[in-house]
GROMACS .gro file of C-alpha atoms in nm:
model
  308
    1UNK     CA    1  12.180  11.102   8.394
    2UNK     CA    2  11.920  11.189   8.663
    3UNK     CA    3  11.679  11.080   8.457
    4UNK     CA    4  11.827  10.774   8.399
    5UNK     CA    5  11.920  10.679   8.870
    6UNK     CA    6  11.567  10.773   8.942
    7UNK     CA    7  11.420  10.482   8.653
    8UNK     CA    8  11.603  10.266   8.736
    9UNK     CA    9  11.502  10.328   9.084
   10UNK     CA   10  11.134  10.308   9.007
   11UNK     CA   11  11.207   9.992   8.812
   12UNK     CA   12  11.337   9.827   9.198
   13UNK     CA   13  11.060  10.012   9.367
   14UNK     CA   14  10.793   9.880   9.107
   15UNK     CA   15  11.016   9.512   9.114
   16UNK     CA   16  11.026   9.478   9.500
   17UNK     CA   17  10.599   9.514   9.501
   18UNK     CA   18  10.584   9.267   9.211
   19UNK     CA   19  10.805   9.033   9.442
   20UNK     CA   20  10.595   9.066   9.698
   21UNK     CA   21  10.303   9.023   9.468
   22UNK     CA   22  10.449   8.714   9.344
   23UNK     CA   23  10.644   8.563   9.588
   24UNK     CA   24  10.339   8.307   9.743
   25UNK     CA   25  10.226   8.256   9.416
   26UNK     CA   26  10.512   8.113   9.273
   27UNK     CA   27  10.486   7.832   9.542
   28UNK     CA   28  10.122   7.805   9.618
   29UNK     CA   29  10.147   7.781   9.218
   30UNK     CA   30  10.438   7.618   9.154
   31UNK     CA   31  10.360   7.267   9.405
   32UNK     CA   32   9.973   7.292   9.378
   33UNK     CA   33   9.953   7.351   9.030
   34UNK     CA   34   9.625   7.572   9.179
   35UNK     CA   35   9.534   7.914   8.977
   36UNK     CA   36   9.434   8.077   9.280
   37UNK     CA   37   9.209   8.322   9.086
   38UNK     CA   38   9.131   8.501   9.474
   39UNK     CA   39   9.517   8.613   9.558
   40UNK     CA   40   9.416   8.966   9.400
   41UNK     CA   41   9.123   8.968   9.683
   42UNK     CA   42   9.412   8.823   9.919
   43UNK     CA   43   9.647   9.133   9.863
   44UNK     CA   44   9.322   9.388   9.989
   45UNK     CA   45   9.293   9.153  10.257
   46UNK     CA   46   9.586   9.270  10.402
   47UNK     CA   47   9.580   9.579  10.285
   48UNK     CA   48   9.251   9.638  10.484
   49UNK     CA   49   9.467   9.517  10.837
   50UNK     CA   50   9.702   9.788  10.801
   51UNK     CA   51   9.383  10.006  10.761
   52UNK     CA   52   9.148   9.883  11.089
   53UNK     CA   53   9.535   9.857  11.271
   54UNK     CA   54   9.633  10.219  11.142
   55UNK     CA   55   9.254  10.346  11.192
   56UNK     CA   56   9.124  10.159  11.533
   57UNK     CA   57   9.401  10.035  11.701
   58UNK     CA   58   9.647  10.308  11.701
   59UNK     CA   59   9.506  10.587  11.880
   60UNK     CA   60   9.339  10.370  12.182
   61UNK     CA   61   9.619  10.155  12.164
   62UNK     CA   62   9.964  10.445  12.174
   63UNK     CA   63   9.834  10.749  12.199
   64UNK     CA   64   9.704  11.060  11.958
   65UNK     CA   65  10.006  11.033  11.814
   66UNK     CA   66   9.978  10.674  11.687
   67UNK     CA   67   9.929  10.655  11.361
   68UNK     CA   68  10.287  10.888  11.318
   69UNK     CA   69  10.469  10.629  11.562
   70UNK     CA   70  10.472  10.319  11.336
   71UNK     CA   71  10.533  10.067  11.557
   72UNK     CA   72  10.097   9.978  11.483
   73UNK     CA   73  10.188   9.988  11.166
   74UNK     CA   74  10.462   9.734  11.213
   75UNK     CA   75  10.260   9.471  11.387
   76UNK     CA   76  10.006   9.533  11.107
   77UNK     CA   77  10.228   9.381  10.875
   78UNK     CA   78  10.300   9.070  11.112
   79UNK     CA   79   9.942   9.054  11.177
   80UNK     CA   80   9.800   9.040  10.759
   81UNK     CA   81  10.037   8.786  10.770
   82UNK     CA   82   9.886   8.576  11.016
   83UNK     CA   83   9.512   8.664  10.903
   84UNK     CA   84   9.573   8.640  10.543
   85UNK     CA   85   9.783   8.276  10.577
   86UNK     CA   86   9.453   8.165  10.815
   87UNK     CA   87   9.196   8.266  10.549
   88UNK     CA   88   9.390   8.021  10.319
   89UNK     CA   89   9.416   7.816  10.534
   90UNK     CA   90   9.020   7.769  10.586
   91UNK     CA   91   9.001   7.803  10.161
   92UNK     CA   92   9.258   7.499  10.123
   93UNK     CA   93   9.077   7.290  10.363
   94UNK     CA   94   8.657   7.379  10.263
   95UNK     CA   95   8.738   7.472   9.909
   96UNK     CA   96   9.077   7.365   9.731
   97UNK     CA   97   9.106   7.020   9.905
   98UNK     CA   98   8.803   6.873   9.719
   99UNK     CA   99   8.914   7.028   9.382
  100UNK     CA  100   9.267   6.887   9.361
  101UNK     CA  101   9.301   6.707   8.980
  102UNK     CA  102   9.008   6.975   8.838
  103UNK     CA  103   9.173   7.323   8.762
  104UNK     CA  104   8.885   7.449   8.616
  105UNK     CA  105   8.673   7.418   8.878
  106UNK     CA  106   8.953   7.521   9.073
  107UNK     CA  107   8.966   7.859   8.909
  108UNK     CA  108   8.650   7.948   8.938
  109UNK     CA  109   8.559   7.847   9.273
  110UNK     CA  110   8.839   8.105   9.363
  111UNK     CA  111   8.716   8.334   9.096
  112UNK     CA  112   8.343   8.360   9.284
  113UNK     CA  113   8.507   8.324   9.643
  114UNK     CA  114   8.712   8.661   9.486
  115UNK     CA  115   8.394   8.869   9.449
  116UNK     CA  116   8.272   8.759   9.794
  117UNK     CA  117   8.552   8.873   9.951
  118UNK     CA  118   8.560   9.218   9.667
  119UNK     CA  119   8.201   9.205   9.812
  120UNK     CA  120   8.216   9.216  10.148
  121UNK     CA  121   8.518   9.527  10.138
  122UNK     CA  122   8.234   9.705   9.941
  123UNK     CA  123   8.009   9.648  10.145
  124UNK     CA  124   8.203   9.776  10.396
  125UNK     CA  125   8.271  10.137  10.228
  126UNK     CA  126   8.239  10.117   9.837
  127UNK     CA  127   8.506  10.395   9.813
  128UNK     CA  128   8.895  10.373   9.821
  129UNK     CA  129   9.026  10.434  10.165
  130UNK     CA  130   9.361  10.675  10.315
  131UNK     CA  131   9.566  10.564  10.604
  132UNK     CA  132   9.852  10.708  10.745
  133UNK     CA  133  10.149  10.627  10.756
  134UNK     CA  134  10.444  10.613  11.010
  135UNK     CA  135  10.577  10.994  10.988
  136UNK     CA  136  10.930  10.774  10.971
  137UNK     CA  137  10.830  10.710  10.610
  138UNK     CA  138  10.791  11.030  10.474
  139UNK     CA  139  11.040  11.250  10.319
  140UNK     CA  140  11.301  11.147  10.084
  141UNK     CA  141  11.648  11.060  10.120
  142UNK     CA  142  11.878  11.303   9.838
  143UNK     CA  143  12.212  11.160   9.774
  144UNK     CA  144  12.303  11.357   9.582
  145UNK     CA  145  12.171  11.705   9.424
  146UNK     CA  146  11.809  11.626   9.182
  147UNK     CA  147  11.794  11.274   9.311
  148UNK     CA  148  11.589  11.184   9.595
  149UNK     CA  149  11.450  10.837   9.685
  150UNK     CA  150  11.127  10.791   9.912
  151UNK     CA  151  11.173  10.686  10.305
  152UNK     CA  152  10.821  10.489  10.166
  153UNK     CA  153  11.001  10.251   9.845
  154UNK     CA  154  11.303  10.221  10.024
  155UNK     CA  155  11.096  10.079  10.285
  156UNK     CA  156  10.851   9.823  10.034
  157UNK     CA  157  11.240   9.712   9.911
  158UNK     CA  158  11.399   9.669  10.270
  159UNK     CA  159  11.037   9.438  10.298
  160UNK     CA  160  11.063   9.266   9.969
  161UNK     CA  161  11.431   9.164  10.055
  162UNK     CA  162  11.352   9.009  10.445
  163UNK     CA  163  11.052   8.843  10.311
  164UNK     CA  164  11.313   8.667  10.030
  165UNK     CA  165  11.553   8.538  10.295
  166UNK     CA  166  11.228   8.422  10.519
  167UNK     CA  167  11.092   8.191  10.208
  168UNK     CA  168  11.494   8.105  10.155
  169UNK     CA  169  11.528   8.030  10.546
  170UNK     CA  170  11.224   7.800  10.480
  171UNK     CA  171  11.258   7.641  10.198
  172UNK     CA  172  11.633   7.517  10.324
  173UNK     CA  173  11.593   7.536  10.634
  174UNK     CA  174  11.353   7.439  10.845
  175UNK     CA  175  11.159   7.008  10.779
  176UNK     CA  176  10.844   7.161  10.670
  177UNK     CA  177  11.022   7.380  10.416
  178UNK     CA  178  11.201   7.000  10.256
  179UNK     CA  179  10.864   6.892  10.278
  180UNK     CA  180  10.780   7.136  10.064
  181UNK     CA  181  11.100   7.110   9.812
  182UNK     CA  182  11.063   6.752   9.823
  183UNK     CA  183  10.677   6.765   9.696
  184UNK     CA  184  10.737   7.008   9.406
  185UNK     CA  185  11.031   6.811   9.264
  186UNK     CA  186  10.802   6.489   9.261
  187UNK     CA  187  10.483   6.446   9.451
  188UNK     CA  188  10.435   6.075   9.439
  189UNK     CA  189  10.828   5.982   9.491
  190UNK     CA  190  10.795   6.233   9.865
  191UNK     CA  191  10.458   6.055   9.924
  192UNK     CA  192  10.549   5.737   9.904
  193UNK     CA  193  10.857   5.823  10.149
  194UNK     CA  194  10.596   5.931  10.412
  195UNK     CA  195  10.600   6.285  10.318
  196UNK     CA  196  10.178   6.383  10.417
  197UNK     CA  197  10.163   6.572  10.095
  198UNK     CA  198   9.837   6.707  10.147
  199UNK     CA  199   9.941   6.896  10.448
  200UNK     CA  200  10.275   7.018  10.301
  201UNK     CA  201   9.975   7.165   9.999
  202UNK     CA  202   9.786   7.316  10.276
  203UNK     CA  203  10.110   7.451  10.492
  204UNK     CA  204  10.193   7.613  10.113
  205UNK     CA  205   9.872   7.735  10.059
  206UNK     CA  206   9.870   7.912  10.338
  207UNK     CA  207  10.227   8.079  10.321
  208UNK     CA  208  10.152   8.241   9.973
  209UNK     CA  209   9.775   8.385  10.122
  210UNK     CA  210  10.055   8.483  10.398
  211UNK     CA  211  10.235   8.733  10.210
  212UNK     CA  212  10.018   8.863   9.946
  213UNK     CA  213   9.848   9.016  10.287
  214UNK     CA  214  10.223   9.137  10.325
  215UNK     CA  215  10.231   9.249  10.017
  216UNK     CA  216   9.854   9.429  10.103
  217UNK     CA  217  10.035   9.612  10.343
  218UNK     CA  218  10.282   9.730  10.190
  219UNK     CA  219  10.110   9.911   9.886
  220UNK     CA  220   9.912  10.111  10.155
  221UNK     CA  221  10.175  10.286  10.158
  222UNK     CA  222  10.178  10.377   9.766
  223UNK     CA  223   9.820  10.486   9.819
  224UNK     CA  224   9.418  10.454   9.921
  225UNK     CA  225   9.315  10.103   9.910
  226UNK     CA  226   8.951   9.965   9.829
  227UNK     CA  227   8.709   9.675   9.685
  228UNK     CA  228   8.974   9.588   9.412
  229UNK     CA  229   9.319   9.707   9.576
  230UNK     CA  230   9.420   9.319   9.436
  231UNK     CA  231   9.295   9.296   9.113
  232UNK     CA  232   9.542   9.528   8.956
  233UNK     CA  233   9.820   9.328   9.052
  234UNK     CA  234   9.730   8.917   8.961
  235UNK     CA  235   9.818   9.010   8.584
  236UNK     CA  236  10.106   9.067   8.702
  237UNK     CA  237  10.177   8.877   8.960
  238UNK     CA  238  10.132   8.572   8.756
  239UNK     CA  239  10.367   8.676   8.430
  240UNK     CA  240  10.612   8.691   8.707
  241UNK     CA  241  10.526   8.390   8.808
  242UNK     CA  242  10.526   8.217   8.463
  243UNK     CA  243  10.871   8.415   8.387
  244UNK     CA  244  11.093   8.322   8.648
  245UNK     CA  245  11.028   7.937   8.623
  246UNK     CA  246  10.682   7.829   8.828
  247UNK     CA  247  10.820   7.763   9.197
  248UNK     CA  248  11.198   7.928   9.106
  249UNK     CA  249  11.306   8.136   9.406
  250UNK     CA  250  11.540   8.301   9.237
  251UNK     CA  251  11.422   8.288   8.863
  252UNK     CA  252  11.031   8.507   9.075
  253UNK     CA  253  11.306   8.759   9.215
  254UNK     CA  254  11.505   8.766   8.834
  255UNK     CA  255  11.152   8.875   8.666
  256UNK     CA  256  11.035   9.054   8.924
  257UNK     CA  257  11.298   9.298   8.862
  258UNK     CA  258  11.308   9.259   8.499
  259UNK     CA  259  10.946   9.328   8.442
  260UNK     CA  260  10.977   9.662   8.736
  261UNK     CA  261  11.247   9.778   8.538
  262UNK     CA  262  11.161   9.760   8.205
  263UNK     CA  263  10.804   9.908   8.187
  264UNK     CA  264  10.920  10.214   8.326
  265UNK     CA  265  11.230  10.221   8.063
  266UNK     CA  266  10.931  10.166   7.776
  267UNK     CA  267  10.689  10.394   7.896
  268UNK     CA  268  10.969  10.654   7.908
  269UNK     CA  269  11.050  10.583   7.588
  270UNK     CA  270  10.721  10.576   7.486
  271UNK     CA  271  10.670  10.902   7.601
  272UNK     CA  272  10.950  11.041   7.429
  273UNK     CA  273  10.849  10.949   7.097
  274UNK     CA  274  10.517  11.113   7.176
  275UNK     CA  275  10.244  10.865   7.208
  276UNK     CA  276   9.962  10.951   7.460
  277UNK     CA  277   9.890  10.700   7.724
  278UNK     CA  278  10.254  10.578   7.777
  279UNK     CA  279  10.194  10.334   8.073
  280UNK     CA  280   9.941  10.123   7.905
  281UNK     CA  281  10.132  10.092   7.581
  282UNK     CA  282  10.462  10.032   7.845
  283UNK     CA  283  10.232   9.769   7.973
  284UNK     CA  284  10.178   9.623   7.627
  285UNK     CA  285  10.531   9.580   7.559
  286UNK     CA  286  10.659   9.451   7.834
  287UNK     CA  287  10.378   9.195   7.817
  288UNK     CA  288  10.510   9.134   7.445
  289UNK     CA  289  10.840   9.131   7.540
  290UNK     CA  290  10.739   8.829   7.744
  291UNK     CA  291  10.496   8.583   7.463
  292UNK     CA  292  10.873   8.650   7.250
  293UNK     CA  293  11.089   8.538   7.585
  294UNK     CA  294  10.857   8.233   7.607
  295UNK     CA  295  10.907   8.114   7.297
  296UNK     CA  296  11.243   8.060   7.292
  297UNK     CA  297  11.262   7.938   7.725
  298UNK     CA  298  10.880   7.770   7.808
  299UNK     CA  299  11.021   7.727   8.140
  300UNK     CA  300  11.131   8.080   8.209
  301UNK     CA  301  11.418   8.211   8.297
  302UNK     CA  302  11.542   8.026   8.597
  303UNK     CA  303  11.357   7.666   8.576
  304UNK     CA  304  11.276   7.471   8.887
  305UNK     CA  305  11.454   7.148   8.836
  306UNK     CA  306  11.276   6.823   8.957
  307UNK     CA  307  11.251   6.426   8.879
  308UNK     CA  308  10.953   6.379   8.742
   0.00000   0.00000   0.00000
């Protein structure tokens, strides 16, 4: 029973990380149909923003215990959102906008920009870098004997919930969000009614890269960071987007939880069967399940209804 509870918690934890990584991609991909191969590098940018805040600003601004205090860490999450979003806005303005309707060119251009960002991080330091997490995120909550939930993982789950609520509020309670939904449902009709679709594209792309930065900040709580931090999440993020239904917020949430829960359960089953490389085989099993599912529902779990 304890093992099952632990695996379910691991699934929620992994699902929340995937959700953070895929949330922005779902809307930039759903709205603009742009395959942003540099998305993983925006996750990396967010992680490095947190690293610089914790390493170079925490102690001068908050004293010797600044890194452990956590205030600068929380501020770094907001800074990661702003800085990654600003970089995404520049990318959309000077590169993506000139390549609309040319998906292969967009794919190659974003891939090249991703390599440039990776090399920039590698020029600073090719090694993985540790980040000191706040003291209140160390340790674990033990509700019953034998079961413990790490505070860092609980924080990531709470951060994912906050991001989902924020995106929902943006989409359904702001004028920019309503314009975004209008363009996603029917770009030509929205444009005919006076919606500035190019501006909506730019804001949505910046929102997506900003959320990638938040995901990067969260990842600093579970390990060291390096130039290829985001590369390991880009395929999983696209799987979440495709399985959930492109542009669908409920679908993205559901898909992230499904993939996050299936992954450790498959790993547990494969390891129990005595196979080596349970981690890799578990990922392969999840991938095969998604492929089989998409044969029956090619639009994903909760496809976005459009008028186009």
